[in-house]
Short mmCIF file of C-alpha atoms in Angstrom, two decimals:
data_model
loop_
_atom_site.label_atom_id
_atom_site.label_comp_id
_atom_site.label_asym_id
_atom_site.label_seq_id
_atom_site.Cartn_x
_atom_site.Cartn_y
_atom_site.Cartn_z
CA UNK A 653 -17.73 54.08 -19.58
CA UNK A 654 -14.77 52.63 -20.61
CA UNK A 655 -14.76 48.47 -21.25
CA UNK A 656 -13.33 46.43 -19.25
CA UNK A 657 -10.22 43.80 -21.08
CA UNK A 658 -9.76 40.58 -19.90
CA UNK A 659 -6.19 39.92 -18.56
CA UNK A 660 -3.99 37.95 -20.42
CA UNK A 661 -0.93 36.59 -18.52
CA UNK A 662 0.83 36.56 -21.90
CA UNK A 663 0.56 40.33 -22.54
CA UNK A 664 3.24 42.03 -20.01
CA UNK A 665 4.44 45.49 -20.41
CA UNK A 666 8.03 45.42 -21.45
CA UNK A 667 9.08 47.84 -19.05
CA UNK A 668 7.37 46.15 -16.17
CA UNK A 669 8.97 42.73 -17.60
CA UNK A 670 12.61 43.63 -17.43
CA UNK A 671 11.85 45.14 -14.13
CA UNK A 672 10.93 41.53 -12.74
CA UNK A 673 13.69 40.07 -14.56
CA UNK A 674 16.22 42.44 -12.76
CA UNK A 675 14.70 42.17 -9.27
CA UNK A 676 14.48 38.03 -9.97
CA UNK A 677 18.48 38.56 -11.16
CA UNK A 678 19.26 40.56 -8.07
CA UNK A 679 18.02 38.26 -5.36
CA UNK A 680 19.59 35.21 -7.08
CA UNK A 681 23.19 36.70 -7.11
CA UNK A 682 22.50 38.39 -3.90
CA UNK A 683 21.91 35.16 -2.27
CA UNK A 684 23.66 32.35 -3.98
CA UNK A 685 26.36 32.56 -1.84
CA UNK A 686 23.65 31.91 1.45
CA UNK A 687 21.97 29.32 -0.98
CA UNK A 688 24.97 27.23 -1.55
CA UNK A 689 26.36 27.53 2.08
CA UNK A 690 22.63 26.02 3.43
CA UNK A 691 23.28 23.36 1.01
CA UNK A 692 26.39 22.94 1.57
CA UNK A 693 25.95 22.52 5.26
CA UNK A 694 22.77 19.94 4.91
CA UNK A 695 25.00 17.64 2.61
CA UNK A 696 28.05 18.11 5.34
CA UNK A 697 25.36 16.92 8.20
CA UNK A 698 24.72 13.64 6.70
CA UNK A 699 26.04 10.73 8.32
CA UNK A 700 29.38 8.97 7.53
CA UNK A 701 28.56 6.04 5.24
CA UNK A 702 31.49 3.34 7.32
CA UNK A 703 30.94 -0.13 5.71
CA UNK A 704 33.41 -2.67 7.63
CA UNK A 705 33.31 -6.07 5.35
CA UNK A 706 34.02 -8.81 7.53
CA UNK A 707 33.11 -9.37 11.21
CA UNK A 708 36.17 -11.13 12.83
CA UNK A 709 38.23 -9.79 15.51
CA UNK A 710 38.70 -6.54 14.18
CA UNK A 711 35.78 -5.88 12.23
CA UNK A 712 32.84 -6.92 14.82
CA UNK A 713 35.47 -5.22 17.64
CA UNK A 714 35.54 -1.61 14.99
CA UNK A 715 32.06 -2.13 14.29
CA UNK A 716 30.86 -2.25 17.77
CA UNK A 717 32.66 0.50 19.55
CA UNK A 718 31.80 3.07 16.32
CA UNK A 719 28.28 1.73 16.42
CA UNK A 720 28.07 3.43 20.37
CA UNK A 721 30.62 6.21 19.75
CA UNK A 722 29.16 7.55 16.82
CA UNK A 723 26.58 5.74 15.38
CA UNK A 724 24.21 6.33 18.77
CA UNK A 725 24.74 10.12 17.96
CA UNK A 726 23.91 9.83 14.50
CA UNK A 727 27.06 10.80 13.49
CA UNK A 728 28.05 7.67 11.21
CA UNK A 729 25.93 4.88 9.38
CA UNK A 730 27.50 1.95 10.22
CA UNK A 731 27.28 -1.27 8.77
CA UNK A 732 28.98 -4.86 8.96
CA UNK A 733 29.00 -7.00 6.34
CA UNK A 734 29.53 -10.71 6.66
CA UNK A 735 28.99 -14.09 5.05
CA UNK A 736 28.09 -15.79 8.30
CA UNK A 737 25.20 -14.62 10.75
CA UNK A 738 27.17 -15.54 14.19
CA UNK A 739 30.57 -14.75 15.30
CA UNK A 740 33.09 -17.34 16.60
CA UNK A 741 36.49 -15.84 17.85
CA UNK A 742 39.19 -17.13 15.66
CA UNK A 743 41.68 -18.27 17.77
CA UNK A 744 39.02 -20.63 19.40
CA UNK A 745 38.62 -22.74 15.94
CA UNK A 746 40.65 -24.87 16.71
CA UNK A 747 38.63 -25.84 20.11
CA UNK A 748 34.96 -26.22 18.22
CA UNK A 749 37.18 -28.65 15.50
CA UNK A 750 38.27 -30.84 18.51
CA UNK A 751 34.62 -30.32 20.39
CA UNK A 752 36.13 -28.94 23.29
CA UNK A 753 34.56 -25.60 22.68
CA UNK A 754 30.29 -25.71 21.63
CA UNK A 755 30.43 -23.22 19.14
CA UNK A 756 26.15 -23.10 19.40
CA UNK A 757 26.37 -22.29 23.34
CA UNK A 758 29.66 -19.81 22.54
CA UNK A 759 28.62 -17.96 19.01
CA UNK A 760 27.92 -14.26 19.14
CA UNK A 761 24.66 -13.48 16.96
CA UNK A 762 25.40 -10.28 14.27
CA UNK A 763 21.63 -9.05 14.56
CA UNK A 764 21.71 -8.51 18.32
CA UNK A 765 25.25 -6.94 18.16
CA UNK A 766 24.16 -4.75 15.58
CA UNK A 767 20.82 -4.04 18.10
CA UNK A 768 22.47 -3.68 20.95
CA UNK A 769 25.92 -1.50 19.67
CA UNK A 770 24.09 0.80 17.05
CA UNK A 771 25.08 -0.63 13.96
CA UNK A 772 23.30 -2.17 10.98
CA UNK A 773 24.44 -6.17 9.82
CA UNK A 774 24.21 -7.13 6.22
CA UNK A 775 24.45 -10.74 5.51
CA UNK A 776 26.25 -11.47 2.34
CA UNK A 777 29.80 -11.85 0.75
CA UNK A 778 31.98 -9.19 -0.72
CA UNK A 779 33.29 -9.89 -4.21
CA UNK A 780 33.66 -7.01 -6.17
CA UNK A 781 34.67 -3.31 -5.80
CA UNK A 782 33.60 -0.06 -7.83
CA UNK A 783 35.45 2.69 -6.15
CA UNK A 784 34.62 5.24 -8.70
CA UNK A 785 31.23 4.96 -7.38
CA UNK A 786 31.94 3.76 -4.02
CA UNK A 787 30.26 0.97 -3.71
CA UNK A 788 30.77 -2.81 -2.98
CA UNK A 789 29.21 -5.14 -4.63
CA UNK A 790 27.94 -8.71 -2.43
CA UNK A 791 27.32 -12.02 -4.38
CA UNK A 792 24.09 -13.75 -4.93
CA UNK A 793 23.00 -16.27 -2.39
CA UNK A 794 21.93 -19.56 -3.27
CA UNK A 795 19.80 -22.11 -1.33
CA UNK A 796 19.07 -25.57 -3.15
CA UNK A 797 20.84 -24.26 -6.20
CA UNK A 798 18.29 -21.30 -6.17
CA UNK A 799 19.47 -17.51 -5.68
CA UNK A 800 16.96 -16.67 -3.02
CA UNK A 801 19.05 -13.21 -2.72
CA UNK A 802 19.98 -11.57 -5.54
CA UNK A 803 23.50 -9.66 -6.06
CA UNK A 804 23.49 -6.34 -4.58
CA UNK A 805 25.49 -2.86 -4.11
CA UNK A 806 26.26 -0.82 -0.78
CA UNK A 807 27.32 2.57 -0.88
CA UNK A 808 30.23 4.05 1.21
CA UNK A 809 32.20 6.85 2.15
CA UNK A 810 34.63 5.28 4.04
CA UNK A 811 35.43 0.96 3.10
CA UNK A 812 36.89 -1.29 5.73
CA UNK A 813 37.77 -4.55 4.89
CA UNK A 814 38.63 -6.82 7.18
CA UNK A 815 38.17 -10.07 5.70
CA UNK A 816 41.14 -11.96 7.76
CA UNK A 817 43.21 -14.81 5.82
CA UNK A 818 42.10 -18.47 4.62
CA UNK A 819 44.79 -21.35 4.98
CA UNK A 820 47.53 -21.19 1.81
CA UNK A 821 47.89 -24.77 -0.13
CA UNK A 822 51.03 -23.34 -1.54
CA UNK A 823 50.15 -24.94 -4.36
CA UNK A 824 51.18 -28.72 -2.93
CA UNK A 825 49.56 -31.83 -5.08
CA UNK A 826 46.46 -33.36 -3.47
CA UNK A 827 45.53 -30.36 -0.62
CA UNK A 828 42.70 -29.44 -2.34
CA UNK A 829 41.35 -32.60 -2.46
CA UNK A 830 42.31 -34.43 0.35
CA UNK A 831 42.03 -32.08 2.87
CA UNK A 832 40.34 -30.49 6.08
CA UNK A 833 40.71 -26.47 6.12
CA UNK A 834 39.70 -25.00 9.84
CA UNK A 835 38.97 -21.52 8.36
CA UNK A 836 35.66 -20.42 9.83
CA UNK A 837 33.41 -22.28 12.12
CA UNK A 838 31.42 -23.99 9.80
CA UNK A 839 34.79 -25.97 8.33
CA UNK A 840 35.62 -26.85 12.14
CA UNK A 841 32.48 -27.63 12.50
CA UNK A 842 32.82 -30.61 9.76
CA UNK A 843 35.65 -31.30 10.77
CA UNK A 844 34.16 -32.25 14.58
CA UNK A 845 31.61 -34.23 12.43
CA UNK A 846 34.08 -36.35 10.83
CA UNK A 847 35.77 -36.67 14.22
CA UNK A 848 32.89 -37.82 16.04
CA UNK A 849 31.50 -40.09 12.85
CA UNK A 850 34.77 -42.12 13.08
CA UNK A 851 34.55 -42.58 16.60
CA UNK A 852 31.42 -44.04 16.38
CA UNK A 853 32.33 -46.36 13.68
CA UNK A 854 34.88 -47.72 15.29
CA UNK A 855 32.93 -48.09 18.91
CA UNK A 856 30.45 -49.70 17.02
CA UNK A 857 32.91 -52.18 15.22
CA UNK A 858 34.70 -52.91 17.89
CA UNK A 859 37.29 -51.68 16.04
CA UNK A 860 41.29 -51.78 17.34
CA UNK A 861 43.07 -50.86 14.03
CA UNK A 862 45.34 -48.18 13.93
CA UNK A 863 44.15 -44.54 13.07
CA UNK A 864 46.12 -41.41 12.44
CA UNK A 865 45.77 -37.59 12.29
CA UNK A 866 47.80 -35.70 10.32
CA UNK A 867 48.09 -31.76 10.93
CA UNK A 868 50.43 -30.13 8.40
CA UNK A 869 52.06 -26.99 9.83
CA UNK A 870 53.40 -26.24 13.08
CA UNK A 871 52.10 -23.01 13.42
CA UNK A 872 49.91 -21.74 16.74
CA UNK A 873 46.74 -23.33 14.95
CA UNK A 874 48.73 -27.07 14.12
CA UNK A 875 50.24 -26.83 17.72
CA UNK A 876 47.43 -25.97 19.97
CA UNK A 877 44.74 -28.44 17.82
CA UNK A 878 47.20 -31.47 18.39
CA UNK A 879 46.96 -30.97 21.81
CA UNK A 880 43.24 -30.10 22.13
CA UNK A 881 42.81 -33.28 20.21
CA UNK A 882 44.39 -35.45 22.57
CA UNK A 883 42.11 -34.05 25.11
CA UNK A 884 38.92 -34.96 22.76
CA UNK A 885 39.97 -38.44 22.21
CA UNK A 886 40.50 -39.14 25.88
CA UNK A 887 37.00 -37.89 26.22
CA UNK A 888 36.08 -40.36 23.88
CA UNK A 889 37.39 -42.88 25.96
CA UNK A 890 35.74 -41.43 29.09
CA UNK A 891 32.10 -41.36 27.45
CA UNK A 892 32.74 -44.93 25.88
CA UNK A 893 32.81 -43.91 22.22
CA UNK A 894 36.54 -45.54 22.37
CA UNK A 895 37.83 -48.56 24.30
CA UNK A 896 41.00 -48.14 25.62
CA UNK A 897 42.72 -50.83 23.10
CA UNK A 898 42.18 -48.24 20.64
CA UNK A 899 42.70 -45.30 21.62
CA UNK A 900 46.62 -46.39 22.33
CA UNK A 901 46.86 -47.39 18.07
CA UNK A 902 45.69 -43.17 18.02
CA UNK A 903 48.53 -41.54 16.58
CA UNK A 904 48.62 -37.40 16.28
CA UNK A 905 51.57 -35.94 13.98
CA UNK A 906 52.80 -32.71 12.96
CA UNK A 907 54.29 -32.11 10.30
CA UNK A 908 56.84 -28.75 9.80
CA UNK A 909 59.00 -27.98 7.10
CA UNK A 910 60.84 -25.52 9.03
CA UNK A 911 63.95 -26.96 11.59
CA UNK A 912 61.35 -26.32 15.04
CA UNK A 913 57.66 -26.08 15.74
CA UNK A 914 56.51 -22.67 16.29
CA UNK A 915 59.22 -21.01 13.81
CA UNK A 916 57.60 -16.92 14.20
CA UNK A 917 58.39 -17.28 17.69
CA UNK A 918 61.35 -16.96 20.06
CA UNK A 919 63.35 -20.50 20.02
CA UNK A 920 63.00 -21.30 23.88
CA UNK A 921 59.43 -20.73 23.41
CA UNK A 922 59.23 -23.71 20.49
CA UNK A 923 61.33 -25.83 23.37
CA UNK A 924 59.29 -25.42 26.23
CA UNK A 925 56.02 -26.23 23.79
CA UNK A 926 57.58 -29.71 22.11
CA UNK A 927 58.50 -31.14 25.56
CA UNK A 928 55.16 -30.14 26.25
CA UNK A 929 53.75 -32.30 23.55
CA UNK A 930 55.79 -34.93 23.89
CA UNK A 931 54.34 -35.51 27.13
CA UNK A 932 51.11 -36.39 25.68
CA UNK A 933 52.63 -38.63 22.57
CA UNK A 934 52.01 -35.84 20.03
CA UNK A 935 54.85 -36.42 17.38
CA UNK A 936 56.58 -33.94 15.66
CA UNK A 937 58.10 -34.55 12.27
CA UNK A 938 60.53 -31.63 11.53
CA UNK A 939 62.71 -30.46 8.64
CA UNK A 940 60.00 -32.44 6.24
CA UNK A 941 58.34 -30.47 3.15
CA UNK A 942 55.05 -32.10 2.15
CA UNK A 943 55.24 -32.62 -1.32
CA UNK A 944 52.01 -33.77 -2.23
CA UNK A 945 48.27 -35.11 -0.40
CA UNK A 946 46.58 -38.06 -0.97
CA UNK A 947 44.33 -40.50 0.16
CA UNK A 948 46.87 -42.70 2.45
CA UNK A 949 48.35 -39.41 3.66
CA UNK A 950 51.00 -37.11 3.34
CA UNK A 951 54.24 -37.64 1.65
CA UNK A 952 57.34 -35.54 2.75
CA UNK A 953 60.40 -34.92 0.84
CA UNK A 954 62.70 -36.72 3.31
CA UNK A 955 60.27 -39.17 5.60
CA UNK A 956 58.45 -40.35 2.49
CA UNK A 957 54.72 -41.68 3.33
CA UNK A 958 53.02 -40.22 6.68
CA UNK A 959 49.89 -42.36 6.83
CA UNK A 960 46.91 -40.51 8.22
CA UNK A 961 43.34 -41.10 8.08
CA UNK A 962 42.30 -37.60 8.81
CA UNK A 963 44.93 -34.83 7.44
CA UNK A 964 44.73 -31.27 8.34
CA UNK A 965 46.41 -28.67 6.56
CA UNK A 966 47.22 -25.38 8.74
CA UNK A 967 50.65 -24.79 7.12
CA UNK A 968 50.84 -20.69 6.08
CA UNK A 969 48.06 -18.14 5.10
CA UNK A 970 46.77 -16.16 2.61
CA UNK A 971 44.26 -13.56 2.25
CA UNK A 972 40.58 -14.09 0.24
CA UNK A 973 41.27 -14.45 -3.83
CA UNK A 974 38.66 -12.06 -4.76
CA UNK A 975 41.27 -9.23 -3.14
CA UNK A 976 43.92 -9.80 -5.49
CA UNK A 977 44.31 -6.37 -7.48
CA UNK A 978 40.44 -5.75 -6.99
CA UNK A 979 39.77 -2.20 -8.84
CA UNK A 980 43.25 -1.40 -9.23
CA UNK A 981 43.89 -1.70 -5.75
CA UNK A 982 47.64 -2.80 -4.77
CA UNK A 983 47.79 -6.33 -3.12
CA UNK A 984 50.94 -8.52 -2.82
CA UNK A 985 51.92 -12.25 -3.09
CA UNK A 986 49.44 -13.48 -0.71
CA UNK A 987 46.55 -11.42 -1.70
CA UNK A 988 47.03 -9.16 1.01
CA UNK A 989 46.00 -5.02 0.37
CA UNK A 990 49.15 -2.86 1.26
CA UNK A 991 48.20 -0.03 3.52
CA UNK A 992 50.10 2.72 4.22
CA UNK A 993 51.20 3.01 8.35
CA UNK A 994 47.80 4.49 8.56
CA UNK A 995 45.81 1.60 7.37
CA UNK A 996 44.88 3.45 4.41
CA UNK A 997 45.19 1.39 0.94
CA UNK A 998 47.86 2.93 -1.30
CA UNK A 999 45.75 3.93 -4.55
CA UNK A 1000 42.57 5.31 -2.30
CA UNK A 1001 42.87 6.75 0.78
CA UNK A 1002 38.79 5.97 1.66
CA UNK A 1003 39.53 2.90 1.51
CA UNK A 1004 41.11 0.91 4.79
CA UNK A 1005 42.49 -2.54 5.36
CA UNK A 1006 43.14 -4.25 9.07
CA UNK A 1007 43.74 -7.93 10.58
CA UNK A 1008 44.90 -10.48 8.11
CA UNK A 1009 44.49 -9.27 4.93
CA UNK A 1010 45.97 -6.01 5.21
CA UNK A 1011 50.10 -6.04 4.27
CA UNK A 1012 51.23 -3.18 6.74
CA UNK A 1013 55.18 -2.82 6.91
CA UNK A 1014 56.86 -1.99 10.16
CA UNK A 1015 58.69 1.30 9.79
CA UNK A 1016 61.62 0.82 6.86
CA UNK A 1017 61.29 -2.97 7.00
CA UNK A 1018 60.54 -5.23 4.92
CA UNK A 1019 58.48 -7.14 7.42
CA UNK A 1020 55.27 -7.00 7.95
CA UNK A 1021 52.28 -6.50 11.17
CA UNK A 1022 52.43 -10.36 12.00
CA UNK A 1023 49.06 -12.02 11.36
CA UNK A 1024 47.85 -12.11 15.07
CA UNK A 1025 44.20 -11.02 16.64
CA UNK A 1026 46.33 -8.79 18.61
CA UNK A 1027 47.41 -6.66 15.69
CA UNK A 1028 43.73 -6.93 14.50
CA UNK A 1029 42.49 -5.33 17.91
CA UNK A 1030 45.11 -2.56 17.88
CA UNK A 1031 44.05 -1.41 14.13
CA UNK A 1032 40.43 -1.22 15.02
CA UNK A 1033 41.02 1.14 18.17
CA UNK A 1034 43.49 3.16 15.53
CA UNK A 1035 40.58 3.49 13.38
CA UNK A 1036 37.97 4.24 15.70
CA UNK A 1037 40.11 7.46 16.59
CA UNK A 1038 40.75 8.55 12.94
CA UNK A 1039 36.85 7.88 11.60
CA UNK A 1040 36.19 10.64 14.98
CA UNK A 1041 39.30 12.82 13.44
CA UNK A 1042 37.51 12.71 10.07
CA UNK A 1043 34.04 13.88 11.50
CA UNK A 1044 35.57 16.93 12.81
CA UNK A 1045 38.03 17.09 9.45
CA UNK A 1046 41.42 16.31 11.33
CA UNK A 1047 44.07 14.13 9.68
CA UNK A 1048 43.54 10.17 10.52
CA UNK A 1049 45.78 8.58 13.34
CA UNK A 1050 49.01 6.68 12.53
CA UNK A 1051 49.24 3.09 13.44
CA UNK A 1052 52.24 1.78 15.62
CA UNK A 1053 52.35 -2.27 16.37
CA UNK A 1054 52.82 -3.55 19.58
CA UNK A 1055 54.28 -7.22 20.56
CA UNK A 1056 52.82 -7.69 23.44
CA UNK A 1057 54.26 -11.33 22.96
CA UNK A 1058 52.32 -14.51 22.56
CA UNK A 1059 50.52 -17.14 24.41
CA UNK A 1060 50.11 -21.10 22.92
CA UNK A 1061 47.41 -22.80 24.84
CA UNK A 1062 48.07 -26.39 25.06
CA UNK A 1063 44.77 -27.45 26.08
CA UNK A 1064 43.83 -28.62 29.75
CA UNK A 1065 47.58 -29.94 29.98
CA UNK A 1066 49.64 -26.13 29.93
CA UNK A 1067 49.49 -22.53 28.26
CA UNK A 1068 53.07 -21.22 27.32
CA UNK A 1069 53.78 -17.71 26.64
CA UNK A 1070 56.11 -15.00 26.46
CA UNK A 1071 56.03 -11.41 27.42
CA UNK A 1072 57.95 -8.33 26.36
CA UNK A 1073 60.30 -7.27 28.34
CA UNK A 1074 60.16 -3.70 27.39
CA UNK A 1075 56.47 -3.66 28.82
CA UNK A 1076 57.65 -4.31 32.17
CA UNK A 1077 60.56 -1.48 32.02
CA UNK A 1078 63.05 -3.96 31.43
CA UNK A 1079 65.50 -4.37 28.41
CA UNK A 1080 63.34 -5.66 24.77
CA UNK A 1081 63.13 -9.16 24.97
CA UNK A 1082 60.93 -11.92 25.68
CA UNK A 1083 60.33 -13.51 29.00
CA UNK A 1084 58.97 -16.83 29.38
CA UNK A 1085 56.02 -18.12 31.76
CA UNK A 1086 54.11 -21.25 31.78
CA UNK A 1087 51.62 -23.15 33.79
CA UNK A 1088 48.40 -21.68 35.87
CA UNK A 1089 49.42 -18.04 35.43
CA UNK A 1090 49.89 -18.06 31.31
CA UNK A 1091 46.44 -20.12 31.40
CA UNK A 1092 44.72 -17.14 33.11
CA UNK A 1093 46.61 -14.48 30.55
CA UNK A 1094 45.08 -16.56 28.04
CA UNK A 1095 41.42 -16.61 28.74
CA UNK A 1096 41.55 -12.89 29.70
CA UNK A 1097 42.61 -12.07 26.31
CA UNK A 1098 39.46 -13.97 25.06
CA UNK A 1099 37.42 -12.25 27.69
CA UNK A 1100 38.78 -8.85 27.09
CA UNK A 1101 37.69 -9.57 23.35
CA UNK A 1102 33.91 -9.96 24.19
CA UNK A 1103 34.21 -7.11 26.94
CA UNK A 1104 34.48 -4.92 23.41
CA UNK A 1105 31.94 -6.36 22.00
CA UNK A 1106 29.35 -7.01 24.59
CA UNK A 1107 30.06 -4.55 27.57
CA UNK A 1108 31.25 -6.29 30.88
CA UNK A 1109 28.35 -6.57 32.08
CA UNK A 1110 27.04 -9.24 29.67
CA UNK A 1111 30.73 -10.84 29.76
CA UNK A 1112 30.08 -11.04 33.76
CA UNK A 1113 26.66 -12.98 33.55
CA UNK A 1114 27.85 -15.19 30.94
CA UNK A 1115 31.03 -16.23 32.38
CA UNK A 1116 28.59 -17.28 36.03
CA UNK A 1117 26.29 -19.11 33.78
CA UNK A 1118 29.13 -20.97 32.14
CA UNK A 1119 30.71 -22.35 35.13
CA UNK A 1120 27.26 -23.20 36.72
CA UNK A 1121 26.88 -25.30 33.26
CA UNK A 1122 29.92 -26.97 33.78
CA UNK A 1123 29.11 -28.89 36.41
CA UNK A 1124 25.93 -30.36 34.54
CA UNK A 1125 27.81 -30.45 30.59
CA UNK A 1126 29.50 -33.21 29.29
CA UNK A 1127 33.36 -31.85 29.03
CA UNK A 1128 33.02 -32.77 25.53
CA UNK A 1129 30.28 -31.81 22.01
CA UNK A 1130 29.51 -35.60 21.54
CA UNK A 1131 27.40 -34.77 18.53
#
């Protein structure tokens, strides 16, 4: 009887060895190509990585309609990123500085957005860039000069930014320091505080001495706040904070350098607003530089001293600091990122740039998409058809601006505006309107805004329950 060998795994016939290894070869080479296509199609199937810093007009508006077009199939990852946890259209700051608007009762919360429209929300602030590794990188956060969140990286495939524009000192002597920005809504915010804190001083002084605002620029922002600050202080009056001695030694100016208020738009336009303001003793100082800020006020190069107890500075715009040439990325003067006319930044084409900060020329021009939430809106519904184009690996859209012309809302007293004419069939120009009709054109736009956002729907309801709480609100935020 022949005895029995234990096996040892190490102890292979040779033969029987290369035989494995050439079957083992075989089925590799055989199906590599199968191998590498199942791969290939898993890593294809992932989601879009979209990360859209900032959640103004055209960010929250982008991140909302992707969020139901393709982040409720899956399709894209999308996530806003933003220093503040509520939304406040822009165009209404200058209505919470005054108190005319509540921004509590009228802020948009990012978490339920992001809940309700299928995107994520990241709280923090952009301020660095690695695009070899695509990610962005969001600054500590302190609370009580403690970091309570620590810096941290997102990954991308595709970067918005959309981090809109700050106000531009220009470099002037004294801005800095002596003055009010109304940026985002926590600066109009103060600047209500210090509003209301001096009319309670002087209601409970008794006081009747003179007391001046200065705004510096006669842009849209300086133009519509003077008047919406006229309204405030008459509310003042009406809720006793002032006495009526007093509120005639109130005194609102605006200073322009330029020859007429409003200088980006049409001349007749600037005419039909200064009457306007005239009628409710706003006075406009024109032709006057402001040379330097300080304590007493402003000091042109022509008028001299503008006194002013409260001094605003809305006089030109800029885009964030941290922008200029971040990762090799081409900005110009104003910090702006130069696209290309399909929003794409000119050094990496993953990366895209709308609203504000984003330097797109028009056609051969040397001019520029105008600063306006109108531009804003149009770039995000560009987008939202190119990140669909890149999901099914189609070139993205080109972007064309529209002037649909412009609207300056004077408070409860008018709305002026202008319309193109070559959106009515008629020859390009601009024609003028004014009174009930340009008031209505004017809260639609607002309206239409939070339609994107919110579905109309939600817009409906909360438009019933505002003018139900009309009737029972003071006219006014007294606090």
């Amino acid at each position: 009887m022949q005895e029995s060998v234990p096996f040892d795994s190490r102890i292979i016939d040779p033969k029987k060895k290369y035989v494995f290894s050439y079957f083992f070869l075989n089925f590799l080479i055989n199906n590599t190509i199968k191998i590498t296509g199942v791969l290939n199609k898993m890593m294809n199937n992932k989601p879009r990585r979209i990360v859209i810093v900032g959640g103004g007009a055209g960010g929250l508006e982008l991140a909302a309609r992707l969020g139901r077009k393709l982040g409720k199939k899956k399709l894209a990852n999308i996530t806003l990123v933003d220093q503040s946890l509520t939304h406040i259209w822009k165009p209404l700051l200058h209505e919470v500085a005054a108190g005319t608007l509540n921004s509590h009762k009228d802020e948009l919360n990012f978490l339920a957005l992001a809940h309700n429209n299928y995107f994520t929300f990241q709280f923090g602030k952009m301020h660095g860039l690695n695009r070899g590794r695509k990610k962005i990188i969001l600054a500590p956060v302190m609370n009580n000069n403690k970091f309570y969140i620590k810096e941290r990286t997102l990954d991308y495939d595709n970067l918005v930014i959309a981090v809109g524009s700050k106000t531009n000192s220009f470099g002037v002597k004294g801005v800095e320091e002596f003055c009010m920005y109304i940026d985002s809504r926590e600066e109009a915010d103060e600047f209500h505080k210090k509003l209301i804190q001096n009319a309670i001083k002087a209601h409970s002084q008794d006081n009747t001495e003179p007391f001046n605002i200065a705004i510096a620029g006669a842009g849209a922002t300086g133009v519509e706040l003077s008047a919406e600050l006229h309204e405030a202080l008459d509310q003042f009056v009406k809720y006793g904070l002032y006495n009526a001695a007093l509120r005639k030694n109130i005194r609102i100016y605006i200073i322009e350098a330029a020859d007429r208020i409003l200088p980006a738009l049409p001349p007749r336009l600037s005419e039909i607003t200064i009457n306007a303001l005239h009628k409710i003793q706003v006075k406009t100082i024109i032709n006057n530089r402001i040379i330097e800020a300080n304590s007493d006020g402003f000091i042109t190069d022509k008028s001299g001293l503008i006194q002013a107890d409260i001094r605003i500075w809305a006089a030109g715009i800029k885009a964030p600091d941290f922008l200029k040439d971040i990762d090799g990325l081409e900005t110009n003067s104003i910090n702006q990122l130069i696209v290309s006319n399909r929003l794409q930044t000119t050094q990496d084409e993953s990366i895209f740039a709308i609203g504000d900060c984003a330097a797109c020329y028009l056609g051969d021009t040397d001019n520029t998409v105008p600063p306006r939430a109108q531009a804003a809106h149009q770039q995000a519904a560009t987008l939202i058809k190119s990140f669909d184009n890149l999901l099914q690996d189609k070139p993205v859209v080109e972007y064309h601006y529209t002037d649909y012309g412009s609207l300056v809302n004077l408070s409860r007293y008018t709305t002026v505006g202008n319309i193109m004419g070559n959106l009515l069939g008629r020859k390009p120009g601009s024609i003028m309107f004014e009174g009930v009709i340009a008031r209505i054109i004017y809260k639609m736009l607002y309206k239409t805004h939070l339609v994107l956002i919110q579905g109309f729907f939600q817009v409906c309801l909360d438009t019933i329950i505002n003018i139900i709480n009309r009737k029972t609100k003071p006219r006014i935020k007294l606090h």
